[in-house]
């Protein structure tokens, strides 16, 4: 078994800068992208590949926020049916990304399995498979004995599972940085430690982006700013009902083979890497930090919070004090940048409980040694579907945000869609379910699965 590699698991301590950064902010570009996550980096690559001049601005570092902190699943399985065509396209791109980009992304076709704890959950999986209607051809239901055959060391009693062999996994930081490196090789400029403060308009259309280090004129701006997107959009008169939940993830020491497939079930989310180490998190369980910002757009989220209240734990503490301090001491422009580095508290209790739960689910584990844990800020929208829209009320503005904790695997396809929207090409995936104005129109529904 190979030695444990910490590098692909950012978050803060192992992210490296991407080459030499330009010293001066360019005066203009065809496209300015706000946000250095996988959606921003993939958009930069595909736009630069089409010959456009591109500048990406990131207040921190590439992959330093949620794109470097997620589980690393690349799945079509159990997605909202509206999202499936985009997920299928993304899955067709992942296997060839390393040769396309020229940099490692950690792709591995490992499959994905969601194990049901009871008949009710099994029926939900079966209902999804019927609704998917062959869009994912190899997705199939498994019996309890099938689960035992696929994962011999899994010892919990399960009535069955949903399994998709063609799904896979990748390393979040590596993949995001690979897109950024490849974008640079195509001529894009990546500006780290360069926070955008406002999207600027003139005569009702996009004029450019003001950053803390200067103004960049552009006819197209892509808002891929994750949890900060609602603030940029509010500045141009657009409403995005966005909230943030905190998710704790752990990296274990290498262990015996547990599950080749990315695994969810019985309260555990698990991705076992090639070196035997595991990415481990509590399944469908997140923390909500109580701040004054929590009241914003609360009416959009209240039904889901009530329905799935067991999936959330409200926390009152340091985030509320930080929020109060920032509101008093910082200008609106400063608040859109700060905190530049995420100050996210790991839920150590949940990390420990999840490690112990893993030990009960799989046989032969004397202990589960957690090497490190980190937290990520997941930006969520009321229907848990993203916004991918180039037909906003502000001509020249493209919004690609709100992926609600499952955007990493979609990243390559979203980058291509953004490039289509920016160049006037017709995307080959229907983006109408992802329009920004669905919330203003009230044309959205409850999430397919808990946020």
Coordinates of C-alpha atoms in Angstrom, one line a residue:
X1 CA 0.0 0.0 0.0
X2 CA 1.4 3.4 -1.0
X3 CA 2.1 6.0 1.7
X4 CA -0.6 8.5 2.7
X5 CA -0.7 11.6 0.5
X6 CA -2.1 14.7 2.2
X7 CA -1.5 17.0 -0.8
X8 CA -4.8 16.5 -2.6
X9 CA -6.8 17.3 0.5
X10 CA -6.2 21.0 0.8
X11 CA -7.8 22.7 2.5
X12 CA -5.5 25.5 3.9
X13 CA -2.2 23.9 4.6
X14 CA -1.3 22.3 1.3
X15 CA -2.7 24.5 -1.4
X16 CA 0.1 25.9 -3.5
X17 CA 0.1 29.0 -5.7
X18 CA -0.3 28.5 -9.4
X19 CA 3.0 29.7 -10.9
X20 CA 3.9 33.3 -11.1
X21 CA 1.0 35.8 -10.7
X22 CA 0.9 38.9 -12.8
X23 CA 2.0 41.9 -10.8
X24 CA -0.5 44.3 -12.5
X25 CA -4.2 44.0 -12.8
X26 CA -5.0 44.2 -16.6
X27 CA -7.1 47.1 -17.7
X28 CA -9.5 45.0 -19.8
X29 CA -10.5 41.5 -20.9
X30 CA -13.2 39.9 -22.9
X31 CA -14.4 38.1 -19.8
X32 CA -13.8 38.5 -16.1
X33 CA -14.7 35.6 -13.8
X34 CA -15.3 36.1 -10.1
X35 CA -14.4 33.0 -8.1
X36 CA -11.5 30.5 -8.2
X37 CA -13.5 27.3 -7.5
X38 CA -13.9 24.5 -10.1
X39 CA -16.7 26.3 -11.9
X40 CA -14.7 29.5 -12.3
X41 CA -11.5 27.6 -13.2
X42 CA -13.3 25.4 -15.7
X43 CA -15.0 28.4 -17.2
X44 CA -11.7 30.2 -17.6
X45 CA -10.2 27.2 -19.4
X46 CA -13.0 26.7 -21.9
X47 CA -13.3 30.4 -22.6
X48 CA -9.6 30.8 -23.1
X49 CA -9.6 27.7 -25.4
X50 CA -12.1 29.5 -27.6
X51 CA -9.7 32.4 -28.0
X52 CA -11.2 34.9 -25.6
X53 CA -9.0 37.0 -23.3
X54 CA -9.9 35.9 -19.7
X55 CA -9.1 37.2 -16.3
X56 CA -10.1 35.2 -13.2
X57 CA -10.1 37.0 -9.8
X58 CA -10.0 35.1 -6.5
X59 CA -9.9 36.8 -3.1
X60 CA -8.0 33.9 -1.6
X61 CA -6.4 31.1 -3.6
X62 CA -7.6 28.7 -6.3
X63 CA -9.5 25.8 -4.7
X64 CA -9.1 27.3 -1.2
X65 CA -12.9 27.3 -0.5
X66 CA -15.5 24.6 -1.1
X67 CA -14.1 23.3 -4.4
X68 CA -11.1 22.1 -2.3
X69 CA -13.1 20.9 0.7
X70 CA -15.7 18.6 -0.8
X71 CA -16.0 14.9 -0.8
X72 CA -14.7 14.3 -4.4
X73 CA -17.7 12.3 -5.6
X74 CA -18.3 12.4 -9.4
X75 CA -21.8 11.0 -9.8
X76 CA -24.9 10.9 -11.8
X77 CA -26.6 8.7 -9.3
X78 CA -29.6 10.0 -7.3
X79 CA -29.3 13.5 -8.7
X80 CA -32.4 15.7 -9.3
X81 CA -33.8 14.6 -12.7
X82 CA -33.4 18.2 -13.8
X83 CA -29.7 18.0 -13.2
X84 CA -29.2 14.6 -14.8
X85 CA -28.4 15.7 -18.4
X86 CA -25.7 18.1 -17.0
X87 CA -24.3 15.3 -14.8
X88 CA -24.2 12.8 -17.7
X89 CA -22.3 15.3 -19.8
X90 CA -19.8 16.0 -17.0
X91 CA -19.3 12.3 -16.5
X92 CA -18.4 11.9 -20.2
X93 CA -15.7 14.6 -19.8
X94 CA -14.0 13.4 -16.6
X95 CA -12.1 10.3 -17.9
X96 CA -10.3 12.4 -20.6
X97 CA -9.6 15.5 -18.5
X98 CA -6.0 14.6 -17.6
X99 CA -5.1 14.3 -21.3
X100 CA -7.1 17.3 -22.2
X101 CA -5.7 19.6 -19.6
X102 CA -2.3 18.1 -19.3
X103 CA -2.4 18.0 -15.5
X104 CA -3.5 15.3 -13.0
X105 CA -7.1 15.4 -11.6
X106 CA -7.1 12.2 -9.7
X107 CA -10.0 10.7 -11.7
X108 CA -10.9 7.1 -11.0
X109 CA -14.0 5.2 -12.2
X110 CA -14.9 3.6 -9.0
X111 CA -18.7 3.5 -9.1
X112 CA -21.2 4.9 -6.6
X113 CA -23.4 3.1 -4.1
X114 CA -26.2 4.4 -1.9
X115 CA -27.1 1.7 0.6
X116 CA -30.6 1.8 2.0
X117 CA -31.1 1.5 5.8
X118 CA -34.8 0.5 5.4
X119 CA -37.5 -0.2 3.0
X120 CA -38.6 3.4 2.8
X121 CA -35.2 4.5 1.7
X122 CA -35.0 1.7 -0.8
X123 CA -38.3 2.7 -2.3
X124 CA -37.0 6.2 -2.7
X125 CA -34.0 4.9 -4.6
X126 CA -36.2 2.8 -6.8
X127 CA -38.5 5.7 -7.5
X128 CA -35.5 7.8 -8.6
X129 CA -34.4 5.0 -10.9
X130 CA -37.8 4.9 -12.5
X131 CA -37.9 8.8 -12.9
X132 CA -34.4 8.7 -14.4
X133 CA -35.9 6.6 -17.2
X134 CA -32.7 5.2 -18.6
X135 CA -30.7 8.5 -18.6
X136 CA -28.1 6.7 -16.6
X137 CA -28.1 3.3 -18.4
X138 CA -26.1 1.3 -15.9
X139 CA -27.8 2.5 -12.7
X140 CA -29.5 -0.4 -11.0
X141 CA -31.0 -1.6 -7.8
X142 CA -29.2 -4.2 -5.7
X143 CA -30.5 -6.7 -3.2
X144 CA -29.0 -7.1 0.3
X145 CA -27.0 -10.1 -0.9
X146 CA -25.7 -8.1 -3.9
X147 CA -24.4 -5.5 -1.4
X148 CA -22.7 -8.2 0.6
X149 CA -21.0 -9.5 -2.5
X150 CA -19.8 -6.1 -3.6
X151 CA -18.6 -5.1 -0.2
X152 CA -17.6 -8.2 1.7
X153 CA -16.5 -6.3 4.9
X154 CA -19.8 -4.3 5.1
X155 CA -21.6 -5.9 8.1
X156 CA -24.7 -3.8 8.6
X157 CA -28.0 -5.4 7.5
X158 CA -29.3 -3.6 4.4
X159 CA -32.4 -4.4 2.4
X160 CA -30.7 -3.2 -0.8
X161 CA -29.0 -0.3 -2.6
X162 CA -28.8 1.9 -5.6
X163 CA -25.5 1.3 -7.6
X164 CA -24.0 3.0 -10.6
X165 CA -20.7 1.5 -11.8
X166 CA -19.9 4.2 -14.3
X167 CA -19.7 7.0 -11.6
X168 CA -16.3 7.8 -10.1
X169 CA -14.2 10.1 -8.0
X170 CA -11.5 12.8 -8.4
X171 CA -9.3 14.9 -6.1
X172 CA -11.0 18.2 -5.5
X173 CA -8.0 20.5 -5.2
X174 CA -6.0 18.8 -7.9
X175 CA -8.8 18.9 -10.4
X176 CA -9.6 22.6 -9.7
X177 CA -6.0 23.6 -10.0
X178 CA -5.6 21.5 -13.1
X179 CA -8.3 23.7 -14.8
X180 CA -6.6 26.8 -13.6
X181 CA -3.1 25.7 -14.8
X182 CA -4.5 24.7 -18.1
X183 CA -6.4 28.0 -18.4
X184 CA -3.1 29.9 -17.8
X185 CA -1.4 27.8 -20.5
X186 CA -4.2 29.0 -22.9
X187 CA -3.5 32.6 -22.0
X188 CA -5.9 33.3 -19.1
X189 CA -4.7 35.4 -16.3
X190 CA -5.4 34.1 -12.8
X191 CA -5.2 36.7 -10.0
X192 CA -5.1 35.3 -6.5
X193 CA -5.4 37.5 -3.4
X194 CA -7.4 39.9 -5.6
X195 CA -10.9 40.3 -4.3
X196 CA -13.7 41.6 -6.5
X197 CA -15.7 44.3 -4.7
X198 CA -18.4 45.1 -7.3
X199 CA -19.8 44.2 -10.7
X200 CA -20.1 47.4 -12.6
X201 CA -22.8 48.4 -15.1
X202 CA -23.3 51.3 -17.5
X203 CA -26.6 51.9 -19.3
X204 CA -28.0 48.7 -17.9
X205 CA -25.4 46.3 -19.1
X206 CA -22.1 45.0 -17.9
X207 CA -19.1 47.3 -17.9
X208 CA -16.6 45.3 -15.8
X209 CA -15.4 44.4 -12.3
X210 CA -13.9 46.6 -9.6
X211 CA -11.3 44.7 -7.6
X212 CA -9.4 45.8 -4.5
X213 CA -6.4 46.4 -6.8
X214 CA -8.2 48.1 -9.7
X215 CA -10.9 48.1 -12.3
X216 CA -11.1 45.6 -15.2
X217 CA -13.2 46.5 -18.1
X218 CA -15.1 43.6 -19.7
X219 CA -18.2 43.0 -21.9
X220 CA -18.9 39.8 -20.0
X221 CA -18.7 39.0 -16.3
X222 CA -19.2 35.5 -14.9
X223 CA -20.3 35.4 -11.2
X224 CA -19.0 32.1 -9.9
X225 CA -18.4 33.4 -6.4
X226 CA -20.0 30.6 -4.4
X227 CA -21.4 31.8 -1.1
X228 CA -20.7 35.4 -1.8
X229 CA -22.7 35.5 -5.1
X230 CA -25.8 37.0 -3.6
X231 CA -23.9 40.1 -2.5
X232 CA -22.5 40.7 -6.0
X233 CA -25.9 40.1 -7.6
X234 CA -27.6 42.4 -5.1
X235 CA -25.3 45.2 -6.2
X236 CA -26.8 45.0 -9.8
X237 CA -30.3 44.7 -8.6
X238 CA -30.8 40.9 -8.7
X239 CA -32.1 38.7 -6.0
X240 CA -30.5 35.3 -5.1
X241 CA -32.0 33.5 -2.1
X242 CA -28.7 31.9 -0.9
X243 CA -27.7 30.5 2.4
X244 CA -24.7 28.7 3.8
X245 CA -24.3 25.5 5.8
X246 CA -21.1 24.1 7.3
X247 CA -20.0 20.6 6.6
X248 CA -17.2 18.8 8.4
X249 CA -15.0 16.3 6.4
X250 CA -12.2 14.1 7.7
X251 CA -9.2 12.3 6.1
X252 CA -8.3 8.9 7.7
X253 CA -5.1 7.0 7.6
X254 CA -4.9 4.2 5.0
X255 CA -7.1 1.2 5.8
X256 CA -8.0 -2.1 4.4
X257 CA -10.3 -2.1 1.3
X258 CA -13.8 -1.1 2.5
X259 CA -15.7 0.1 -0.6
X260 CA -14.3 0.8 -4.0
X261 CA -17.4 2.7 -4.9
X262 CA -18.2 6.1 -3.4
X263 CA -20.5 5.1 -0.5
X264 CA -23.4 6.7 1.2
X265 CA -25.6 5.0 3.8
X266 CA -26.4 4.6 7.5
X267 CA -25.3 8.1 8.2
X268 CA -21.9 7.9 6.6
X269 CA -20.4 9.3 3.4
X270 CA -17.2 7.6 2.3
X271 CA -14.7 7.8 -0.5
X272 CA -11.8 5.5 -0.3
X273 CA -8.8 6.6 -2.3
X274 CA -6.2 4.6 -4.1
X275 CA -3.7 4.8 -1.2
X276 CA -6.4 3.3 1.2
X277 CA -7.1 6.5 3.0
X278 CA -10.7 7.6 3.2
X279 CA -12.6 10.9 2.9
X280 CA -15.2 10.6 5.6
X281 CA -18.2 12.7 6.5
X282 CA -21.7 12.5 8.0
X283 CA -24.3 11.7 5.4
X284 CA -26.8 14.5 4.8
X285 CA -26.0 16.3 8.1
X286 CA -24.7 19.9 8.3
X287 CA -24.3 22.7 10.8
X288 CA -26.0 26.1 10.4
X289 CA -24.1 29.0 12.1
X290 CA -26.6 31.5 13.5
X291 CA -25.8 35.0 12.2
X292 CA -27.9 38.0 11.3
X293 CA -27.4 36.9 7.7
X294 CA -29.4 33.8 8.4
X295 CA -32.6 35.8 8.4
X296 CA -32.0 36.9 4.7
X297 CA -34.3 34.9 2.4
X298 CA -35.3 32.6 5.3
X299 CA -38.8 32.3 4.0
X300 CA -37.4 30.4 1.0
X301 CA -35.7 27.8 3.2
X302 CA -38.1 27.4 6.1
X303 CA -40.1 24.6 4.6
X304 CA -37.0 22.5 4.0
X305 CA -35.6 23.2 7.4
X306 CA -38.8 22.1 9.0
X307 CA -39.2 19.0 6.9
X308 CA -35.5 17.9 7.3
X309 CA -34.8 19.4 10.7
X310 CA -32.9 16.3 11.9
X311 CA -30.4 16.9 9.2
X312 CA -29.3 20.3 10.6
X313 CA -27.8 21.5 13.8
X314 CA -28.0 25.2 14.6
X315 CA -24.9 26.7 16.3
X316 CA -24.6 30.0 18.2
X317 CA -21.1 31.2 18.8
X318 CA -18.1 32.8 17.2
X319 CA -19.7 33.2 13.7
X320 CA -22.4 35.4 15.2
X321 CA -19.8 37.6 17.0
X322 CA -17.7 37.8 13.8
X323 CA -20.8 38.8 11.9
X324 CA -21.7 41.6 14.3
X325 CA -18.1 42.8 14.4
X326 CA -17.9 42.9 10.6
X327 CA -21.2 44.8 10.2
X328 CA -19.9 47.5 12.5
X329 CA -16.3 47.8 11.4
X330 CA -16.2 47.0 7.7
X331 CA -17.6 48.8 4.7
X332 CA -19.9 46.9 2.3
X333 CA -16.9 46.6 -0.1
X334 CA -14.7 45.1 2.6
X335 CA -17.4 42.7 3.7
X336 CA -17.6 41.2 0.3
X337 CA -14.0 40.2 0.6
X338 CA -13.6 39.4 4.3
X339 CA -13.0 37.0 5.7
X340 CA -10.5 36.4 2.9
X341 CA -9.4 33.1 4.5
X342 CA -12.3 31.0 5.8
X343 CA -12.7 30.8 9.5
X344 CA -14.7 27.6 9.7
X345 CA -14.9 25.6 12.9
X346 CA -14.6 21.8 12.5
X347 CA -17.4 19.9 14.3
X348 CA -15.0 17.6 16.2
X349 CA -17.9 15.8 17.9
X350 CA -19.5 14.9 14.6
X351 CA -16.1 13.9 13.1
X352 CA -15.5 11.5 16.0
X353 CA -19.1 10.1 15.9
X354 CA -18.8 9.5 12.1
X355 CA -15.4 7.7 12.6
X356 CA -16.9 5.5 15.3
X357 CA -20.0 4.8 13.1
X358 CA -17.7 3.7 10.2
X359 CA -16.0 1.3 12.5
X360 CA -19.4 -0.4 13.3
X361 CA -20.4 -0.6 9.7
X362 CA -17.4 -2.3 8.3
X363 CA -15.7 -5.3 9.8
X364 CA -12.0 -5.7 10.6
X365 CA -11.4 -2.2 11.7
X366 CA -9.6 -2.0 15.0
X367 CA -9.7 1.7 14.9
X368 CA -10.4 4.6 12.5
X369 CA -7.4 7.0 12.7
X370 CA -8.4 10.5 11.6
X371 CA -5.4 12.3 10.3
X372 CA -7.1 15.7 9.9
X373 CA -10.5 17.3 9.6
X374 CA -11.7 20.4 8.0
X375 CA -14.9 22.3 7.4
X376 CA -16.4 23.7 4.2
X377 CA -19.1 26.4 3.6
X378 CA -21.7 25.0 1.2
X379 CA -23.8 27.6 -0.5
X380 CA -27.4 26.3 -0.9
X381 CA -30.4 27.4 -2.8
X382 CA -34.1 26.6 -1.9
X383 CA -34.5 23.9 -4.5
X384 CA -30.9 22.6 -4.3
X385 CA -30.5 23.3 -8.0
X386 CA -27.8 25.7 -9.2
X387 CA -28.2 28.9 -11.1
X388 CA -26.5 28.7 -14.6
X389 CA -27.9 31.6 -16.5
X390 CA -26.7 34.0 -19.2
X391 CA -30.1 35.6 -19.8
X392 CA -30.3 37.7 -16.7
X393 CA -31.8 41.1 -16.5
X394 CA -28.3 42.5 -16.9
X395 CA -26.9 41.9 -20.4
X396 CA -23.4 40.5 -20.3
X397 CA -23.8 38.9 -16.8
X398 CA -23.5 35.2 -16.5
X399 CA -24.3 33.5 -13.2
X400 CA -23.0 30.1 -12.3
X401 CA -23.5 29.4 -8.6
X402 CA -25.6 27.8 -5.9
X403 CA -24.5 24.2 -6.5
X404 CA -25.7 23.2 -3.0
X405 CA -22.9 20.8 -2.2
X406 CA -22.9 18.7 -5.4
X407 CA -21.3 21.0 -7.9
X408 CA -17.7 19.5 -8.0
X409 CA -18.6 16.6 -10.3
X410 CA -20.6 19.0 -12.6
X411 CA -17.7 21.4 -12.9
X412 CA -16.4 20.5 -16.4
X413 CA -19.9 20.6 -18.0
X414 CA -20.7 23.9 -16.3
X415 CA -17.5 25.4 -17.6
X416 CA -18.4 24.4 -21.1
X417 CA -22.0 25.8 -20.7
X418 CA -20.6 29.1 -19.4
X419 CA -18.3 29.3 -22.5
X420 CA -21.3 28.6 -24.7
X421 CA -23.3 31.4 -23.0
X422 CA -20.4 33.9 -23.3
X423 CA -19.9 33.2 -27.0
X424 CA -23.5 33.0 -28.1
X425 CA -23.4 29.3 -28.8
X426 CA -26.4 27.1 -27.9
X427 CA -25.5 24.9 -25.0
X428 CA -26.1 21.2 -25.7
X429 CA -27.7 20.8 -22.3
X430 CA -31.1 22.4 -21.3
X431 CA -30.3 25.1 -18.8
X432 CA -33.8 26.3 -18.4
X433 CA -34.3 24.6 -14.9
X434 CA -31.3 26.7 -13.7
X435 CA -32.6 30.2 -14.5
X436 CA -32.0 32.9 -11.9
X437 CA -35.5 34.4 -12.1
X438 CA -37.2 31.2 -11.0
X439 CA -37.1 32.4 -7.4
X440 CA -38.6 35.8 -8.2
X441 CA -41.3 34.1 -10.2
X442 CA -41.9 31.5 -7.5
X443 CA -41.3 28.8 -10.2
X444 CA -39.3 26.4 -8.2
X445 CA -40.0 23.3 -6.0
X446 CA -38.8 21.6 -2.9
X447 CA -35.4 19.9 -3.1
X448 CA -35.2 16.4 -4.6
X449 CA -33.2 15.4 -1.5
X450 CA -32.3 17.1 1.8
X451 CA -30.1 20.2 1.4

